[in-house]
């Protein structure tokens, strides 16, 4: 705002002495206006006072304050239970499968879970053959049923509390947990997607049971179900996306095969950085019959699929002696995953 000084107007008839007197009476008058005297023409020096030490210097609002760069802290990479991010060729997987409600469903459902893992560890030592052993708890998580159930899908999914208890056991022993899926008249893909919250964990993978993937008028146990290589590939790609998005270590994706008809066109299974696909041959019988089945199902093993082998503590011994670890390691190709039920 501009203020008008009443003394800025000319004073008519006043001489120089009057003007000088008026300037002396006014506080803050610096150099007088028009004056004929020497004092009126002299320039008054301007004095700049530095701010006191306690005062902050004025900040120019037009200049952005400098910001120190914040250091970016990279998260620790997630690893497999016994180190690293890749399964093969560093590890050989040795596991037990089962469900605690039925001893007939496998070794994992018999007795104390920690005792079973300790048993697995001792057995696994015989399979090392130059590799580290990574124990596996293959938990039957989606169980095929003899009756259709309310939704007509002939399967029963496990509760979160049930899965959590086995994941806790796996972690007590630095082991992998594989969630086994028997889809009944549902689909493999639908049941796998229901398990996503668990698959985001770095130590949880999948096992698929195609013989229980039934459709149409098929009934569980009366005829073999079937899963296509295309569906296995879709699931592998889905897992690979999870691994990439959440920076997880590699996932194991197992599919069990009891006969050639239960998996069609397995050549459709692609190769993925984040997933190791494993075909587990699981025919029951004496050693000779099991080896014959293994050789038959491995004849056209795609290069994108790793070999696996399954033994049965009870059913196999009805037909002969249970195969010993050196016999299993003598199979060609040598299994990357050995599972006992």
XYZ file of C-alpha atoms in Angstrom:
341
model
C 0.000 0.000 0.000
C 1.308 3.503 -0.906
C 0.978 6.222 1.784
C 0.924 9.940 0.787
C 3.267 12.177 2.806
C 1.540 15.518 3.417
C 4.916 17.232 3.154
C 5.478 16.056 -0.426
C 3.439 18.981 -1.751
C 5.431 22.230 -2.545
C 5.207 24.958 0.087
C 4.637 28.196 -1.694
C 6.648 31.287 -0.599
C 8.837 29.290 1.835
C 12.573 29.799 1.692
C 15.352 27.250 2.076
C 15.735 27.773 5.833
C 12.095 26.794 6.432
C 12.513 23.588 4.421
C 15.618 22.621 6.351
C 13.873 23.212 9.637
C 10.942 21.030 8.652
C 13.251 18.164 7.645
C 14.985 18.319 10.987
C 11.654 18.040 12.787
C 10.540 14.959 10.855
C 11.654 11.514 12.096
C 13.079 9.316 9.365
C 13.694 12.080 6.845
C 16.778 10.996 4.914
C 17.910 13.273 2.164
C 15.860 16.409 1.670
C 13.967 17.168 -1.498
C 14.936 19.945 -3.857
C 17.239 22.345 -1.988
C 19.724 24.935 -3.065
C 22.048 24.284 -0.075
C 25.004 21.938 -0.018
C 23.466 19.846 2.807
C 20.323 19.157 0.758
C 22.329 17.723 -2.175
C 24.443 15.296 -0.072
C 23.549 11.524 -0.468
C 22.683 9.743 2.770
C 24.489 6.293 2.970
C 22.272 3.191 3.439
C 23.237 0.856 6.282
C 22.413 -2.922 6.029
C 22.110 -4.749 9.328
C 23.006 -8.522 9.353
C 20.458 -10.767 11.060
C 21.247 -11.781 14.599
C 22.829 -15.162 15.109
C 19.565 -16.522 16.547
C 17.535 -15.441 13.505
C 17.053 -17.708 10.459
C 17.968 -16.218 7.092
C 15.068 -15.503 4.788
C 14.096 -18.401 2.471
C 13.477 -17.681 -1.159
C 10.144 -19.422 -1.881
C 11.015 -19.682 -5.557
C 13.908 -22.065 -4.843
C 12.988 -25.704 -4.087
C 14.687 -27.078 -0.971
C 17.368 -29.654 -1.638
C 16.358 -33.224 -0.745
C 18.944 -35.812 0.171
C 18.405 -39.063 -1.814
C 16.955 -41.887 0.285
C 18.925 -45.102 0.131
C 16.849 -47.963 -1.369
C 17.087 -51.079 0.785
C 16.618 -54.214 -1.312
C 14.655 -56.977 0.458
C 16.491 -60.170 1.264
C 15.852 -62.718 -1.517
C 13.551 -65.557 -0.499
C 15.204 -68.976 -0.558
C 14.332 -72.646 -0.400
C 14.226 -74.152 3.107
C 17.836 -75.357 2.877
C 19.229 -72.483 0.856
C 19.388 -71.282 -2.725
C 16.595 -70.592 -5.162
C 16.923 -73.491 -7.654
C 15.821 -77.058 -6.976
C 17.922 -78.953 -9.523
C 20.625 -80.096 -9.840
C 21.597 -79.083 -6.288
C 18.874 -81.088 -4.544
C 17.209 -84.464 -4.718
C 13.710 -84.441 -3.234
C 12.748 -87.325 -0.946
C 9.286 -87.331 0.580
C 6.370 -89.052 2.265
C 2.765 -88.565 1.169
C -0.479 -89.072 3.033
C -3.367 -87.683 5.022
C -3.837 -87.978 8.797
C -7.414 -89.259 8.645
C -6.373 -92.495 6.955
C -3.222 -94.548 7.381
C -4.051 -96.203 4.080
C -3.454 -92.910 2.274
C 0.234 -92.942 3.053
C 3.117 -92.755 5.483
C 2.614 -89.076 6.249
C -0.646 -89.869 8.044
C 0.818 -92.418 10.444
C 1.827 -91.454 13.990
C 3.667 -88.304 15.000
C 4.490 -85.943 12.128
C 7.911 -84.995 13.503
C 8.856 -88.658 13.821
C 7.847 -89.192 10.204
C 10.076 -86.367 9.000
C 12.994 -87.712 11.016
C 12.411 -91.123 9.398
C 12.330 -89.406 6.030
C 15.658 -87.699 6.752
C 17.373 -91.028 7.511
C 15.953 -92.606 4.380
C 16.920 -89.553 2.349
C 20.596 -89.904 3.265
C 20.675 -93.054 1.137
C 19.529 -91.063 -1.899
C 22.073 -88.239 -1.785
C 24.395 -89.585 -4.518
C 26.304 -86.308 -4.697
C 23.339 -84.041 -4.064
C 21.841 -82.401 -1.001
C 18.557 -83.922 0.176
C 15.482 -81.726 0.529
C 12.688 -83.491 2.486
C 9.137 -83.207 1.155
C 5.800 -83.485 2.956
C 3.292 -84.241 0.189
C -0.009 -83.596 1.898
C -3.204 -84.766 0.185
C -5.003 -81.449 0.450
C -7.946 -81.928 -1.920
C -9.222 -85.478 -1.350
C -11.407 -87.343 -3.841
C -14.651 -88.693 -2.348
C -16.853 -91.706 -3.077
C -19.975 -89.527 -2.820
C -20.680 -86.331 -4.780
C -21.139 -83.974 -1.823
C -23.371 -80.900 -1.812
C -21.728 -79.428 -4.919
C -21.596 -82.721 -6.826
C -17.820 -82.518 -7.341
C -16.713 -85.677 -5.509
C -13.922 -83.945 -3.621
C -13.283 -82.408 -0.199
C -10.847 -79.494 0.244
C -8.806 -79.199 3.440
C -9.241 -76.339 5.888
C -6.680 -73.560 6.308
C -5.973 -74.740 9.860
C -5.197 -78.228 8.570
C -2.731 -76.959 5.948
C -1.157 -74.536 8.420
C -0.359 -77.350 10.858
C 1.580 -79.258 8.183
C 3.352 -76.147 6.938
C 4.496 -75.514 10.513
C 5.803 -79.096 10.694
C 7.642 -78.699 7.387
C 9.274 -75.512 8.653
C 10.420 -77.172 11.871
C 12.507 -79.469 9.682
C 13.460 -77.130 6.805
C 11.348 -79.197 4.423
C 9.094 -78.478 1.447
C 5.324 -78.810 1.654
C 3.610 -80.009 -1.531
C -0.177 -79.679 -1.694
C -1.571 -82.730 -3.470
C -4.761 -82.215 -5.489
C -7.293 -84.964 -6.315
C -9.925 -82.848 -8.080
C -12.796 -85.298 -8.583
C -15.278 -83.633 -10.954
C -13.837 -80.196 -10.288
C -10.808 -79.180 -12.387
C -7.130 -79.133 -11.553
C -6.899 -75.444 -12.383
C -9.851 -74.435 -10.200
C -8.556 -76.374 -7.192
C -5.024 -75.007 -7.620
C -6.258 -71.415 -7.745
C -8.136 -71.970 -4.468
C -4.749 -72.683 -2.875
C -3.070 -69.464 -4.020
C -2.597 -67.987 -0.517
C -0.415 -71.007 0.303
C 1.428 -70.987 -3.012
C 2.692 -67.489 -2.220
C 4.816 -69.078 0.515
C 8.425 -69.786 -0.557
C 8.367 -73.390 0.703
C 5.045 -74.600 -0.742
C 4.579 -76.351 -4.089
C 2.019 -78.557 -5.852
C 1.361 -82.205 -6.693
C -1.382 -83.215 -9.130
C -3.119 -86.616 -9.209
C -4.541 -86.990 -12.754
C -6.037 -90.441 -12.128
C -8.592 -88.690 -9.870
C -9.410 -85.969 -12.440
C -12.771 -87.390 -13.531
C -15.464 -85.962 -15.763
C -18.824 -86.788 -17.301
C -20.289 -89.922 -15.772
C -16.977 -91.233 -14.413
C -16.847 -92.279 -10.766
C -13.746 -92.243 -8.532
C -12.018 -95.612 -8.330
C -14.057 -97.146 -11.164
C -12.074 -95.650 -14.016
C -8.958 -93.584 -14.435
C -9.351 -89.852 -14.758
C -7.227 -87.764 -17.075
C -5.342 -84.451 -17.177
C -3.892 -82.916 -20.338
C -0.403 -81.569 -20.849
C -2.025 -78.273 -21.802
C -3.643 -77.966 -18.370
C -0.403 -78.891 -16.610
C 1.298 -76.197 -18.679
C -1.334 -73.609 -17.684
C -0.728 -74.424 -14.035
C 3.053 -74.236 -14.530
C 2.696 -70.811 -16.164
C 0.417 -69.668 -13.334
C 3.030 -70.741 -10.753
C 5.819 -69.106 -12.742
C 3.905 -65.809 -12.713
C 3.552 -66.034 -8.920
C 7.279 -66.708 -8.560
C 8.217 -63.734 -10.745
C 5.748 -61.298 -9.171
C 6.606 -62.167 -5.569
C 10.323 -62.976 -6.051
C 9.950 -66.547 -4.788
C 12.386 -69.437 -5.166
C 11.557 -72.145 -7.701
C 8.349 -74.107 -7.239
C 8.028 -77.875 -7.580
C 5.050 -78.964 -9.708
C 4.616 -82.743 -9.594
C 2.138 -84.767 -11.620
C 1.700 -88.433 -10.748
C 1.242 -90.893 -13.591
C 0.122 -94.474 -13.069
C -0.594 -95.287 -16.739
C -0.029 -93.654 -20.137
C -3.705 -92.723 -20.513
C -3.924 -90.460 -17.435
C -1.764 -87.694 -18.945
C -2.236 -86.720 -22.573
C 0.161 -84.676 -24.697
C 2.688 -83.979 -21.947
C 4.877 -82.520 -24.676
C 2.727 -79.378 -24.291
C 4.425 -78.638 -20.958
C 6.748 -75.688 -21.464
C 9.926 -74.639 -19.684
C 9.729 -71.963 -16.972
C 12.463 -70.309 -14.939
C 10.400 -70.365 -11.765
C 9.008 -73.900 -11.927
C 10.433 -77.425 -12.063
C 7.819 -79.822 -13.461
C 8.263 -83.447 -12.306
C 6.571 -86.619 -13.566
C 6.296 -89.140 -10.721
C 5.733 -92.701 -11.940
C 3.647 -94.421 -9.287
C 2.635 -97.878 -10.424
C 2.219 -100.548 -7.726
C 3.957 -103.905 -7.950
C 7.084 -105.999 -7.578
C 10.400 -104.356 -8.497
C 10.418 -105.810 -12.015
C 6.920 -104.550 -12.796
C 7.653 -101.114 -11.349
C 10.837 -100.771 -13.382
C 8.971 -101.817 -16.546
C 6.281 -99.182 -15.930
C 8.943 -96.553 -15.244
C 10.811 -97.328 -18.451
C 7.600 -97.224 -20.474
C 6.472 -93.854 -19.091
C 9.926 -92.309 -19.436
C 10.334 -93.232 -23.109
C 9.008 -89.893 -24.367
C 9.818 -87.722 -21.358
C 9.886 -84.110 -22.617
C 13.087 -82.162 -21.861
C 10.930 -79.715 -19.877
C 9.900 -82.422 -17.375
C 12.048 -84.022 -14.648
C 11.820 -87.703 -13.625
C 10.299 -88.910 -10.359
C 9.465 -92.293 -8.825
C 6.970 -93.440 -6.214
C 7.114 -96.437 -3.857
C 4.427 -97.912 -1.580
C 5.430 -99.267 1.819
C 2.373 -101.552 1.991
C 1.050 -102.231 -1.511
C 4.421 -102.869 -3.166
C 5.418 -105.441 -0.561
C 2.303 -107.506 -1.289
C 3.931 -108.318 -4.641
C 7.562 -108.610 -3.575
C 10.375 -106.828 -1.790
C 10.318 -103.056 -1.523
C 12.920 -101.580 -3.867
C 16.061 -100.376 -2.098
C 17.588 -96.920 -2.627
C 20.481 -98.242 -4.791
C 17.920 -99.922 -7.071
C 15.925 -96.717 -7.382
C 19.081 -94.727 -8.133
C 19.875 -97.304 -10.840
C 16.806 -96.260 -12.837
C 17.421 -94.362 -16.061
C 16.854 -91.491 -15.993
C 17.775 -91.219 -12.313
C 14.810 -89.770 -10.372
C 15.049 -86.212 -9.065
C 12.101 -86.897 -6.741
C 11.557 -90.109 -4.754
C 8.234 -90.373 -2.917
C 7.010 -92.994 -0.460
C 3.346 -93.616 0.331
